[in-house]
Amino acid sequence: MAYSPKEIIKVLEANGWHLDRIKGSHHVYKNDALQKSVPIPVHGNRDLGRGLFYKILKQCGIDRDEL
């Protein structure tokens, strides 16, 4: 199953992340409380693979069960 970048962005924003900057086709989200940044690839209508989706969640400290 593939996930759109919009889906991961909704999850991040619901967990206290905000858009910090856009560099090319990557949106960089930041969490001030955790002092972390994570890039989200947004390549038009292309979906993220399941592995990349879960890797981004892991980098952000979000559990799969929280979805």
PDB file of C-alpha atoms in Angstrom:
ATOM      1  CA  MET A   1       0.000   0.000   0.000  1.00  0.00           C
ATOM      2  CA  ALA A   2       1.330   3.435  -0.921  1.00  0.00           C
ATOM      3  CA  TYR A   3       0.844   6.618   1.066  1.00  0.00           C
ATOM      4  CA  SER A   4       0.593  10.142  -0.275  1.00  0.00           C
ATOM      5  CA  PRO A   5       2.788  12.905   1.134  1.00  0.00           C
ATOM      6  CA  LYS A   6      -0.437  14.659   2.230  1.00  0.00           C
ATOM      7  CA  GLU A   7      -1.226  11.743   4.559  1.00  0.00           C
ATOM      8  CA  ILE A   8       2.138  11.882   6.357  1.00  0.00           C
ATOM      9  CA  ILE A   9       1.883  15.679   6.595  1.00  0.00           C
ATOM     10  CA  LYS A  10      -1.537  15.374   8.296  1.00  0.00           C
ATOM     11  CA  VAL A  11      -0.092  12.918  10.816  1.00  0.00           C
ATOM     12  CA  LEU A  12       2.915  15.157  11.517  1.00  0.00           C
ATOM     13  CA  GLU A  13       0.823  18.305  11.964  1.00  0.00           C
ATOM     14  CA  ALA A  14      -1.521  16.455  14.330  1.00  0.00           C
ATOM     15  CA  ASN A  15       1.531  15.554  16.436  1.00  0.00           C
ATOM     16  CA  GLY A  16       2.983  19.058  16.819  1.00  0.00           C
ATOM     17  CA  TRP A  17       5.156  19.346  13.686  1.00  0.00           C
ATOM     18  CA  HIS A  18       5.054  22.430  11.462  1.00  0.00           C
ATOM     19  CA  LEU A  19       6.381  23.351   8.026  1.00  0.00           C
ATOM     20  CA  ASP A  20       9.791  24.957   8.491  1.00  0.00           C
ATOM     21  CA  ARG A  21      10.868  25.429   4.879  1.00  0.00           C
ATOM     22  CA  ILE A  22      10.601  24.055   1.351  1.00  0.00           C
ATOM     23  CA  LYS A  23      13.801  23.129  -0.458  1.00  0.00           C
ATOM     24  CA  GLY A  24      13.081  21.977  -3.993  1.00  0.00           C
ATOM     25  CA  SER A  25      10.668  19.060  -3.873  1.00  0.00           C
ATOM     26  CA  HIS A  26      11.195  18.404  -0.164  1.00  0.00           C
ATOM     27  CA  HIS A  27       9.111  19.979   2.569  1.00  0.00           C
ATOM     28  CA  VAL A  28      11.061  20.146   5.820  1.00  0.00           C
ATOM     29  CA  TYR A  29       8.927  19.785   8.942  1.00  0.00           C
ATOM     30  CA  LYS A  30      10.196  20.775  12.362  1.00  0.00           C
ATOM     31  CA  ASN A  31       9.205  20.004  15.941  1.00  0.00           C
ATOM     32  CA  ASP A  32      10.509  22.656  18.326  1.00  0.00           C
ATOM     33  CA  ALA A  33       9.887  20.548  21.439  1.00  0.00           C
ATOM     34  CA  LEU A  34      11.973  17.636  20.112  1.00  0.00           C
ATOM     35  CA  GLN A  35      14.546  19.859  18.355  1.00  0.00           C
ATOM     36  CA  LYS A  36      14.219  17.692  15.211  1.00  0.00           C
ATOM     37  CA  SER A  37      13.614  18.271  11.527  1.00  0.00           C
ATOM     38  CA  VAL A  38      12.500  15.738   8.952  1.00  0.00           C
ATOM     39  CA  PRO A  39      12.290  16.121   5.149  1.00  0.00           C
ATOM     40  CA  ILE A  40       9.152  14.922   3.364  1.00  0.00           C
ATOM     41  CA  PRO A  41       9.580  14.263  -0.381  1.00  0.00           C
ATOM     42  CA  VAL A  42       6.708  15.825  -2.334  1.00  0.00           C
ATOM     43  CA  HIS A  43       7.142  14.868  -5.988  1.00  0.00           C
ATOM     44  CA  GLY A  44       3.860  15.887  -7.608  1.00  0.00           C
ATOM     45  CA  ASN A  45       1.374  13.027  -7.509  1.00  0.00           C
ATOM     46  CA  ARG A  46       3.919  10.323  -6.646  1.00  0.00           C
ATOM     47  CA  ASP A  47       3.172   8.338  -3.513  1.00  0.00           C
ATOM     48  CA  LEU A  48       5.607   7.387  -0.780  1.00  0.00           C
ATOM     49  CA  GLY A  49       6.344   3.714  -0.357  1.00  0.00           C
ATOM     50  CA  ARG A  50       5.236   1.954   2.803  1.00  0.00           C
ATOM     51  CA  GLY A  51       8.829   1.607   4.033  1.00  0.00           C
ATOM     52  CA  LEU A  52       9.600   5.310   3.607  1.00  0.00           C
ATOM     53  CA  PHE A  53       6.294   6.252   5.265  1.00  0.00           C
ATOM     54  CA  TYR A  54       7.103   4.170   8.356  1.00  0.00           C
ATOM     55  CA  LYS A  55      10.742   5.333   8.404  1.00  0.00           C
ATOM     56  CA  ILE A  56       9.595   8.967   8.534  1.00  0.00           C
ATOM     57  CA  LEU A  57       7.210   8.110  11.379  1.00  0.00           C
ATOM     58  CA  LYS A  58      10.056   6.426  13.259  1.00  0.00           C
ATOM     59  CA  GLN A  59      12.331   9.461  12.787  1.00  0.00           C
ATOM     60  CA  CYS A  60       9.547  11.635  14.208  1.00  0.00           C
ATOM     61  CA  GLY A  61       8.993   9.369  17.199  1.00  0.00           C
ATOM     62  CA  ILE A  62       5.431   8.491  16.164  1.00  0.00           C
ATOM     63  CA  ASP A  63       4.252   4.943  16.800  1.00  0.00           C
ATOM     64  CA  ARG A  64       2.316   3.031  14.119  1.00  0.00           C
ATOM     65  CA  ASP A  65      -0.398   2.416  16.704  1.00  0.00           C
ATOM     66  CA  GLU A  66      -1.028   6.174  16.968  1.00  0.00           C
ATOM     67  CA  LEU A  67      -2.325   6.352  13.395  1.00  0.00           C
TER      68      LEU A  67
END
